[in-house]
PDB file of C-alpha atoms in Angstrom:
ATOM      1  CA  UNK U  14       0.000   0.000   0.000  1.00  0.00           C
ATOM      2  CA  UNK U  15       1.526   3.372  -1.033  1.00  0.00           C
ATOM      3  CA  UNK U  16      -0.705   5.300   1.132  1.00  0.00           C
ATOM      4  CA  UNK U  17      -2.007   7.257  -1.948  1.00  0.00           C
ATOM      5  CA  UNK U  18      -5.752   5.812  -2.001  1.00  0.00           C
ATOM      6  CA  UNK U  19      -7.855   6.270  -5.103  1.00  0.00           C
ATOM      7  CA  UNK U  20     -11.426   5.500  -5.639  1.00  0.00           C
ATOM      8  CA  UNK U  21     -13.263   3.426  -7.776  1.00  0.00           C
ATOM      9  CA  UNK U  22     -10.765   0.584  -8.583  1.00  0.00           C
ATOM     10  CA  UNK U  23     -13.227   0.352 -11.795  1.00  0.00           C
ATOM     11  CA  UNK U  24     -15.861   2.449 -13.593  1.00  0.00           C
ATOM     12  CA  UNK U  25     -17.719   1.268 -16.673  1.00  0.00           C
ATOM     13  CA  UNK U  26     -19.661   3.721 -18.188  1.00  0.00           C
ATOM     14  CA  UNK U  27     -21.481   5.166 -21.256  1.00  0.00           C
ATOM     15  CA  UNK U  28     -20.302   7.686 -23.983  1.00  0.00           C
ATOM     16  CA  UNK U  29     -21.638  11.068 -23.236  1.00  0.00           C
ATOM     17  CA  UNK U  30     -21.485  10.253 -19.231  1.00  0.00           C
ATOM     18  CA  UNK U  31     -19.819  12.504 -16.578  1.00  0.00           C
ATOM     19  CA  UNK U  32     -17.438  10.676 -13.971  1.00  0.00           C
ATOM     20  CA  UNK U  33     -15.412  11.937 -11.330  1.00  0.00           C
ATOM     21  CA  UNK U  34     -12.505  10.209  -9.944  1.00  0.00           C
ATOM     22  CA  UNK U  35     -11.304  10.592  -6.540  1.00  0.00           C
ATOM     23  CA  UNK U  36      -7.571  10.455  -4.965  1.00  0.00           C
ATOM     24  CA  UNK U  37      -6.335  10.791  -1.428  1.00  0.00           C
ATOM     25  CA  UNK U  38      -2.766  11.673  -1.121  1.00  0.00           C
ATOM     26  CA  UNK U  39      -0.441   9.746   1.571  1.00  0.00           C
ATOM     27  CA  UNK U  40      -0.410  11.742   5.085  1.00  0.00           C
ATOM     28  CA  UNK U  41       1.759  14.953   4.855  1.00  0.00           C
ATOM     29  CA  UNK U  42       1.991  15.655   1.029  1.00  0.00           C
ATOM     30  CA  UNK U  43       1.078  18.555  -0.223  1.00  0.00           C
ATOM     31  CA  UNK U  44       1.253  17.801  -4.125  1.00  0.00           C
ATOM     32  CA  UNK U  45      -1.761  16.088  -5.756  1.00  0.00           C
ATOM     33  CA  UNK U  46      -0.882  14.967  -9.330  1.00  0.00           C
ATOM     34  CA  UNK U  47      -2.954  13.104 -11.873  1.00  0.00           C
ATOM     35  CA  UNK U  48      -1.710  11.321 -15.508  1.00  0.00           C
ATOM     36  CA  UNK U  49      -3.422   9.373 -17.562  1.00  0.00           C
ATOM     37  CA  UNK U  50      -1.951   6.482 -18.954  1.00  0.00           C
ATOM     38  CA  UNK U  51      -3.561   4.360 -22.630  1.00  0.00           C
ATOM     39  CA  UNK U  52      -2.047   1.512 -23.841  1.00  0.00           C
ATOM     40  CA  UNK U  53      -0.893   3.682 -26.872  1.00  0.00           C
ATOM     41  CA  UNK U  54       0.731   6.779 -24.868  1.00  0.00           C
ATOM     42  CA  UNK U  55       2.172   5.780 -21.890  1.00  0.00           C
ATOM     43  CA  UNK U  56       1.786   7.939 -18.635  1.00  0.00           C
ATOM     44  CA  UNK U  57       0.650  11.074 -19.914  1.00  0.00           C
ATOM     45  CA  UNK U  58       0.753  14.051 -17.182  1.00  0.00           C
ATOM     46  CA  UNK U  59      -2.513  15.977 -16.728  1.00  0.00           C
ATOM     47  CA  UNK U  60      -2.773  18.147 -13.918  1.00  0.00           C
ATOM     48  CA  UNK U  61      -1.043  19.214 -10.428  1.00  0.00           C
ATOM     49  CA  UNK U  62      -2.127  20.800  -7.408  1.00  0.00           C
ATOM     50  CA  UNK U  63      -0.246  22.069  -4.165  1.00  0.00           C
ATOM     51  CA  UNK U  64      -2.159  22.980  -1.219  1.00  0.00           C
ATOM     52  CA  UNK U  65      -5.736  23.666  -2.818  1.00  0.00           C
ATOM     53  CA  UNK U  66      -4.209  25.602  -5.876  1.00  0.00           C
ATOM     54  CA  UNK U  67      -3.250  24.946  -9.298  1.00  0.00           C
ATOM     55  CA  UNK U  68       0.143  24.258  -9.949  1.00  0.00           C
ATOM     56  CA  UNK U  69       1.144  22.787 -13.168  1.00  0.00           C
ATOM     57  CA  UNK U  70      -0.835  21.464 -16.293  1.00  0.00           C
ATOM     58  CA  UNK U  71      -0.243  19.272 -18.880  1.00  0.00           C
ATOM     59  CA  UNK U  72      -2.406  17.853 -21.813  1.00  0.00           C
ATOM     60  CA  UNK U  73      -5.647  17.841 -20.233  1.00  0.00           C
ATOM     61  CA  UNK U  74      -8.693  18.358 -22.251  1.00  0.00           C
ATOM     62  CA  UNK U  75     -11.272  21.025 -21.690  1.00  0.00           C
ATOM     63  CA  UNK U  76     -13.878  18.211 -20.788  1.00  0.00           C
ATOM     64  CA  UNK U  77     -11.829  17.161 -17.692  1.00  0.00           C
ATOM     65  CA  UNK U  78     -11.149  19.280 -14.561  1.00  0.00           C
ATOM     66  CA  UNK U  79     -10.098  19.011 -11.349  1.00  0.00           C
ATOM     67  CA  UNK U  80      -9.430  20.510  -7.811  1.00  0.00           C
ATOM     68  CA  UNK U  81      -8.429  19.803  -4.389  1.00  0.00           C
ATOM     69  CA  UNK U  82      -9.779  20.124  -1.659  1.00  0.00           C
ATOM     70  CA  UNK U  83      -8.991  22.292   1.488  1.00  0.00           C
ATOM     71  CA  UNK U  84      -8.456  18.400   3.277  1.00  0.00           C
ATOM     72  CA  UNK U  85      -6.173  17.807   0.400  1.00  0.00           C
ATOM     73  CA  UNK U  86      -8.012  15.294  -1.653  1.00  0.00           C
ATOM     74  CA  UNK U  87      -8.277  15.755  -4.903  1.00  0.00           C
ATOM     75  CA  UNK U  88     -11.829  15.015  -7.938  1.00  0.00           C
ATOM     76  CA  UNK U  89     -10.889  14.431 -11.158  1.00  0.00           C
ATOM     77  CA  UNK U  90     -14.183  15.165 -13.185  1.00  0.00           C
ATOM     78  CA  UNK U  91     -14.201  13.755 -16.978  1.00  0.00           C
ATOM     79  CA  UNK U  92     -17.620  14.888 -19.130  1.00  0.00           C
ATOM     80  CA  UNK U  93     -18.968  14.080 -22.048  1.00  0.00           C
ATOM     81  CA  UNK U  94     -16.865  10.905 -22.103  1.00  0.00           C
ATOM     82  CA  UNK U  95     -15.729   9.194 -25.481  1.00  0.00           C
ATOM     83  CA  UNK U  96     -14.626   5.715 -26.081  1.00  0.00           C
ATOM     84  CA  UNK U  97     -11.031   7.457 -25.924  1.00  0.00           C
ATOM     85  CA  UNK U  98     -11.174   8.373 -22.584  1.00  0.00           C
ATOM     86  CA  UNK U  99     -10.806   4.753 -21.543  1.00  0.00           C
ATOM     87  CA  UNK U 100      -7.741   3.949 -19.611  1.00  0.00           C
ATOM     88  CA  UNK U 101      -6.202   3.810 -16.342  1.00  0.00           C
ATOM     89  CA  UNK U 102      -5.714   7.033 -14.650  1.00  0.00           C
ATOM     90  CA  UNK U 103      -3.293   7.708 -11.763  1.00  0.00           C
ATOM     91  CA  UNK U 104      -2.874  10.092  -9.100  1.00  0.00           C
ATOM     92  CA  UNK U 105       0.258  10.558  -7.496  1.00  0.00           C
ATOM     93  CA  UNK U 106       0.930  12.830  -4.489  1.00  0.00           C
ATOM     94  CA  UNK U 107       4.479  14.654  -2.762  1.00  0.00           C
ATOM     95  CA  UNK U 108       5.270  16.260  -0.256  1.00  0.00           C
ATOM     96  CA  UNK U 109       6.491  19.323  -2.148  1.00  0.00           C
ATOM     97  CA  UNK U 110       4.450  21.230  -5.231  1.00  0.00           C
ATOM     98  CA  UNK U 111       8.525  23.120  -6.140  1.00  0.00           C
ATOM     99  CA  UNK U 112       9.405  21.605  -9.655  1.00  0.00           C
ATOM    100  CA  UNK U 113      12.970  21.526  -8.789  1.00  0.00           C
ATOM    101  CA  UNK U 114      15.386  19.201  -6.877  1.00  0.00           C
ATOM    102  CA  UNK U 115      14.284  15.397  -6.138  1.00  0.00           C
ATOM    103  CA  UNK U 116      10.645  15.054  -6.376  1.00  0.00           C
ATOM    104  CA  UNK U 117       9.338  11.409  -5.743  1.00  0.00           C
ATOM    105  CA  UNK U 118       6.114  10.788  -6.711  1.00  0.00           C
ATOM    106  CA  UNK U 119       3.903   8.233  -5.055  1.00  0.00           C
ATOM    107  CA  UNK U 120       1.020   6.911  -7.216  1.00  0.00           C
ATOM    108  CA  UNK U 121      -1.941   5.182  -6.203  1.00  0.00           C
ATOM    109  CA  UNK U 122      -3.000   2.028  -7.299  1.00  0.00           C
ATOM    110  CA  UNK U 123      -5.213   3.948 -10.428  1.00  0.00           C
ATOM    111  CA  UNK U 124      -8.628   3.549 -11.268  1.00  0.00           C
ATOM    112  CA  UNK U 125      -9.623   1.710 -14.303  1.00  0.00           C
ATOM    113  CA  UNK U 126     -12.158   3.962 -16.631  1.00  0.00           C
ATOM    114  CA  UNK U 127     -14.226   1.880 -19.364  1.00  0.00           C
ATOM    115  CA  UNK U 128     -16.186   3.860 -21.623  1.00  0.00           C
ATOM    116  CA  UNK U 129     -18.647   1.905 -23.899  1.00  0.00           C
TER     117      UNK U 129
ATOM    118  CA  UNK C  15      -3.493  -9.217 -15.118  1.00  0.00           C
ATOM    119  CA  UNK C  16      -4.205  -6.286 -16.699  1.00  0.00           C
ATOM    120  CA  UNK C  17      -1.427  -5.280 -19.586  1.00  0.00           C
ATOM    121  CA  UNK C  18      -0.144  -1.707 -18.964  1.00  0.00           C
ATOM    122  CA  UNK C  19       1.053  -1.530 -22.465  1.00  0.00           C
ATOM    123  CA  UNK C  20       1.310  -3.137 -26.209  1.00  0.00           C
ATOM    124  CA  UNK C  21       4.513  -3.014 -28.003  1.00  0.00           C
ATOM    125  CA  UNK C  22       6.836  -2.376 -25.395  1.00  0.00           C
ATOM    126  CA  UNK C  23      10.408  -3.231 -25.958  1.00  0.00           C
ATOM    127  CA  UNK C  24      10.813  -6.361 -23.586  1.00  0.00           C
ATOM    128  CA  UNK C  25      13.868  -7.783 -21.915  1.00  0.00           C
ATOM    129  CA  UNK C  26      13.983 -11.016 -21.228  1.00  0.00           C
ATOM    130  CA  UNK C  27      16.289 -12.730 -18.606  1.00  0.00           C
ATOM    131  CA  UNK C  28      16.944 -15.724 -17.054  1.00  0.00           C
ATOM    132  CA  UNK C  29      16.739 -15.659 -12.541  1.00  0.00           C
ATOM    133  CA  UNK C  30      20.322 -14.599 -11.148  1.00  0.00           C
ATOM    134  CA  UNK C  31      20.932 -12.715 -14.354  1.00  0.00           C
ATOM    135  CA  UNK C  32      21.840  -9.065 -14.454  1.00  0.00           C
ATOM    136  CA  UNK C  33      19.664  -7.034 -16.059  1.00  0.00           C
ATOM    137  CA  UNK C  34      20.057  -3.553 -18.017  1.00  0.00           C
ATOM    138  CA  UNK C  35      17.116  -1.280 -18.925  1.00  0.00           C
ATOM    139  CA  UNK C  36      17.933   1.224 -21.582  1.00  0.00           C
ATOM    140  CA  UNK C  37      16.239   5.143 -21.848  1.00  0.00           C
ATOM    141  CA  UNK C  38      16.761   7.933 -24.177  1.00  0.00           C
ATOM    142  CA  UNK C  39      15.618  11.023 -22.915  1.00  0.00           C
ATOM    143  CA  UNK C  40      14.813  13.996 -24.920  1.00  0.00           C
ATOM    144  CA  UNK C  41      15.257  17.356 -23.197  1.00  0.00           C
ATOM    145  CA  UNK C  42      19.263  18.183 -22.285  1.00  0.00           C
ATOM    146  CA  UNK C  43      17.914  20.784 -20.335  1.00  0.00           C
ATOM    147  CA  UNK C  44      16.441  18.292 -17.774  1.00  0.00           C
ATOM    148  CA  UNK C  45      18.029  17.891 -14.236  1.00  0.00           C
ATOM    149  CA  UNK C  46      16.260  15.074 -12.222  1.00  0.00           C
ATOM    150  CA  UNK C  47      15.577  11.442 -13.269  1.00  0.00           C
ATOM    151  CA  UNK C  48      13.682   9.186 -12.111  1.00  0.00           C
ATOM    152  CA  UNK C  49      12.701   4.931 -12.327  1.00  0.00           C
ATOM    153  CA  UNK C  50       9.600   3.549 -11.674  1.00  0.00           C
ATOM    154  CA  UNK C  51       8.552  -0.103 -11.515  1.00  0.00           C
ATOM    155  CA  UNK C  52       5.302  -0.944 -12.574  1.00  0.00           C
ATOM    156  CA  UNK C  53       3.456  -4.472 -11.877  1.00  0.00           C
ATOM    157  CA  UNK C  54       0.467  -5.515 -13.609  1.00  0.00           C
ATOM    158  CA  UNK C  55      -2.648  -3.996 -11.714  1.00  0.00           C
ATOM    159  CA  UNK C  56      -0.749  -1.780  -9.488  1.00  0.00           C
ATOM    160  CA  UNK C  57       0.704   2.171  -9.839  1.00  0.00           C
ATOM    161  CA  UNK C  58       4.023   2.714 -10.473  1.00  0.00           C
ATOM    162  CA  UNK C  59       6.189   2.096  -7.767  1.00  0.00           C
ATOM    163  CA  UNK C  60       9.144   4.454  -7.487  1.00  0.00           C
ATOM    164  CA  UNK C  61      12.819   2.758  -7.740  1.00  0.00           C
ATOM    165  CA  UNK C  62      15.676   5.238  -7.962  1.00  0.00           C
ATOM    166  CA  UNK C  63      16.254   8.966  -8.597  1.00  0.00           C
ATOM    167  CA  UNK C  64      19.347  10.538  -9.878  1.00  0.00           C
ATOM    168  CA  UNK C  65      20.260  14.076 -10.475  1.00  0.00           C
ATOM    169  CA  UNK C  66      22.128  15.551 -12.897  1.00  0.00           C
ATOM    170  CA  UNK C  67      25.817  16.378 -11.168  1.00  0.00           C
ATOM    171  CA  UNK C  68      25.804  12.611 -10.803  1.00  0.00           C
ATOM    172  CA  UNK C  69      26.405   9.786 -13.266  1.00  0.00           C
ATOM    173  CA  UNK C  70      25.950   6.872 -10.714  1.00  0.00           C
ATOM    174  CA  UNK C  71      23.833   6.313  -7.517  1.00  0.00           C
ATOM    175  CA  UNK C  72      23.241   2.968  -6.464  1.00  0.00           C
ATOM    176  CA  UNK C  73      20.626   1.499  -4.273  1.00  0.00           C
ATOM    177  CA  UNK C  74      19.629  -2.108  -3.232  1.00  0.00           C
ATOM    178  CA  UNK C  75      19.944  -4.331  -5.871  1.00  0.00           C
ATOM    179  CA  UNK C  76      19.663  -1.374  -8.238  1.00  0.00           C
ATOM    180  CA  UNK C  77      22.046   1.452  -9.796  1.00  0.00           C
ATOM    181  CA  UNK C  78      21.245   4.072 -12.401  1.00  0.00           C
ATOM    182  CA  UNK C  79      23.715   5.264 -14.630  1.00  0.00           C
ATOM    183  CA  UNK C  80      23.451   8.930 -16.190  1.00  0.00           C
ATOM    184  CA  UNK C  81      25.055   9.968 -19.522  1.00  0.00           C
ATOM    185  CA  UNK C  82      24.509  13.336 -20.290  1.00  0.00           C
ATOM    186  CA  UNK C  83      26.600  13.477 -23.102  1.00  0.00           C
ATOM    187  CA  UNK C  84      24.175  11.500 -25.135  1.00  0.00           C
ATOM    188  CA  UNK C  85      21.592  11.765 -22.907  1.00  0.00           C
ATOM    189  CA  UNK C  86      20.976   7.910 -21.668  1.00  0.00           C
ATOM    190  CA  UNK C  87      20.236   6.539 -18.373  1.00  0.00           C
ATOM    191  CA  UNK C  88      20.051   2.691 -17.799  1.00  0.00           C
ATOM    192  CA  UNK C  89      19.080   1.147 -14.844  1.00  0.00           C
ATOM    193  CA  UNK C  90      21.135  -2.253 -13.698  1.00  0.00           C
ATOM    194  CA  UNK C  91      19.149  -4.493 -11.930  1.00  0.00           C
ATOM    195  CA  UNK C  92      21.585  -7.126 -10.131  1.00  0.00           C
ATOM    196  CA  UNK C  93      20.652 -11.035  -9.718  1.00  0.00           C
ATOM    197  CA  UNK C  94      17.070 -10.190 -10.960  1.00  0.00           C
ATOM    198  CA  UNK C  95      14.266 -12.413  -9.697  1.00  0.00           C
ATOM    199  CA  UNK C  96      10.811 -13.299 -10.844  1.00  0.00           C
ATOM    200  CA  UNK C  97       9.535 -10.711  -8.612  1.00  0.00           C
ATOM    201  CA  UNK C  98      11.247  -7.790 -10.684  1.00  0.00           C
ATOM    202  CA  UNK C  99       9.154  -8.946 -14.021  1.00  0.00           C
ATOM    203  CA  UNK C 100       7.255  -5.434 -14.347  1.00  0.00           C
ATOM    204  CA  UNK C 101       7.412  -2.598 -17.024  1.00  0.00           C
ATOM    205  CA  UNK C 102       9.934  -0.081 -15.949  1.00  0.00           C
ATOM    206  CA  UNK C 103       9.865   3.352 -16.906  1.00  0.00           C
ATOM    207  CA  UNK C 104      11.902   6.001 -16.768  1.00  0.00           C
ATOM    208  CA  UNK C 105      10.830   9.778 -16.499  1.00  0.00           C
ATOM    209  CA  UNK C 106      13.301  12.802 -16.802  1.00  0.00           C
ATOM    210  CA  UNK C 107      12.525  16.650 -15.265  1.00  0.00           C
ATOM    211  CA  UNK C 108      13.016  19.650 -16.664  1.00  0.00           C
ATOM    212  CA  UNK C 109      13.659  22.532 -14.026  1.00  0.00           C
ATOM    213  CA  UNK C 110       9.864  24.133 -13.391  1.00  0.00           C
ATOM    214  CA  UNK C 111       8.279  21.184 -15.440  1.00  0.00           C
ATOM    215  CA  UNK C 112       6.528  18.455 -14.344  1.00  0.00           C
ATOM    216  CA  UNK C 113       7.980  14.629 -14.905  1.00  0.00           C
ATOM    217  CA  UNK C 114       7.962  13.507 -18.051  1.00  0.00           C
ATOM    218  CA  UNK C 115       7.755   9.443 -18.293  1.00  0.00           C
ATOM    219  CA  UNK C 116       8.981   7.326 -21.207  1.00  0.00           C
ATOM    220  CA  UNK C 117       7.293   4.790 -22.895  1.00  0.00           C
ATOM    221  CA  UNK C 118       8.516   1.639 -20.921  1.00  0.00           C
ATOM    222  CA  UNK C 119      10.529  -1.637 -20.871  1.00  0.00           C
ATOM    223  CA  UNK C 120       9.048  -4.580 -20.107  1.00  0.00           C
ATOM    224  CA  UNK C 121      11.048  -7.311 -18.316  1.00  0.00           C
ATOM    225  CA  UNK C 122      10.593 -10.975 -17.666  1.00  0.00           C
ATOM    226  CA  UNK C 123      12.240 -12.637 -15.582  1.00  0.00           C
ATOM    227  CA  UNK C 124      12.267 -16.841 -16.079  1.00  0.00           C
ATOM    228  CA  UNK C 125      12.834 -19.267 -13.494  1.00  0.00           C
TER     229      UNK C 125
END
């Protein structure tokens, strides 16, 4: 257990459908990060957040958004889901939100998004 | 299990073997590195991390190896067991950037 919990494990649903994933970082960290990674692109970085704010962005679409919480959790809301939205997606959390020195990331265990 | 990729270059060993996992990165600019193991149906599950006034750092069982010059970093895994069979990815940082992660090795490990 990496202490980074994320919730569902699995979620099947429809095209058109609005999910919203949820991550709990490991005791202490700060740092909320979430990637999504397909069988065809790897781990793909979408979003960060330190302490309740916005940190860092990557390639995240306009249908997905997040935000943390002022307990530190952190949603991950997908909409208007397409059968390319399917794949596992991770959150990872750190003590630190500086992008500089060493940075380990833990990652939770991912949940599993099916879109039919 | 559930496959965390298709294509992926695979290494395959024998038990007691040494193993060597190659990575090109892309960015010279980039000053932290990082390996990850990742086992079917679980996250990735952090390994080593090097920075970049190193070439070597060696852990337990494990040492990276930086090249800057041609930007590589490899990651020996000593007497490898069935137990490091994963993909293994490796993920380079760019100052004020977030990590970026390659695409993955695979590696089996035969008894």
């Amino acid at each position: 257990d990496s202490g980074v919990t994320q919730t569902p494990k699995h979620l099947i649903t429809a095209t058109g459908q609005r999910v919203t994933l949820r991550c709990s970082p490991r005791s202490g960290d700060l740092s909320v990060y979430w990637y999504q990674q397909s069988l065809d692109q790897g781990l793909q970085f979408l979003i960060q957040y330190y302490n309740g704010e916005e940190r860092a962005k990557g390639n995240i679409l306009e249908r997905f958004s997040a935000q943390q919480f002022p307990d530190l959790h952190s949603e991950l809301n997908l909409s208007s889901l397409e059968l390319g939205d399917s794949a596992l997606y991770f959150c990872a959390s750190s003590s630190t939100g500086v992008l500089s020195g060493a940075n380990v990331l833990t990652f939770g265990a991912g949940s599993r998004l099916t879109v039919l | 299990g559930e496959s965390v990729g298709l294509h992926l270059p695979t290494l395959s060993v024998q038990e007691g073997d040494n193993s060597i996992i190659n990575c090109a990165y892309s960015n010279s600019a980039s000053d932290y590195f990082i390996w990850y193991k990742q086992e079917s149906g679980k996250g990735p599950q952090f390994i080593i991390d090097i920075r970049s006034n190193m070439d070597k750092r060696q852990g337990q069982r494990v040492t990276v190896l930086l090249n800057k010059t041609v930007k590589h970093l490899s990651l020996q895994i000593a007497a490898t067991q069935p137990g490091d069979s994963a993909v293994y990815f490796c993920a380079e940082r760019v100052p004020g950037s977030t990590l970026t992660f390659g695409k993955g090795t695979m590696l089996l490990v035969s008894p």
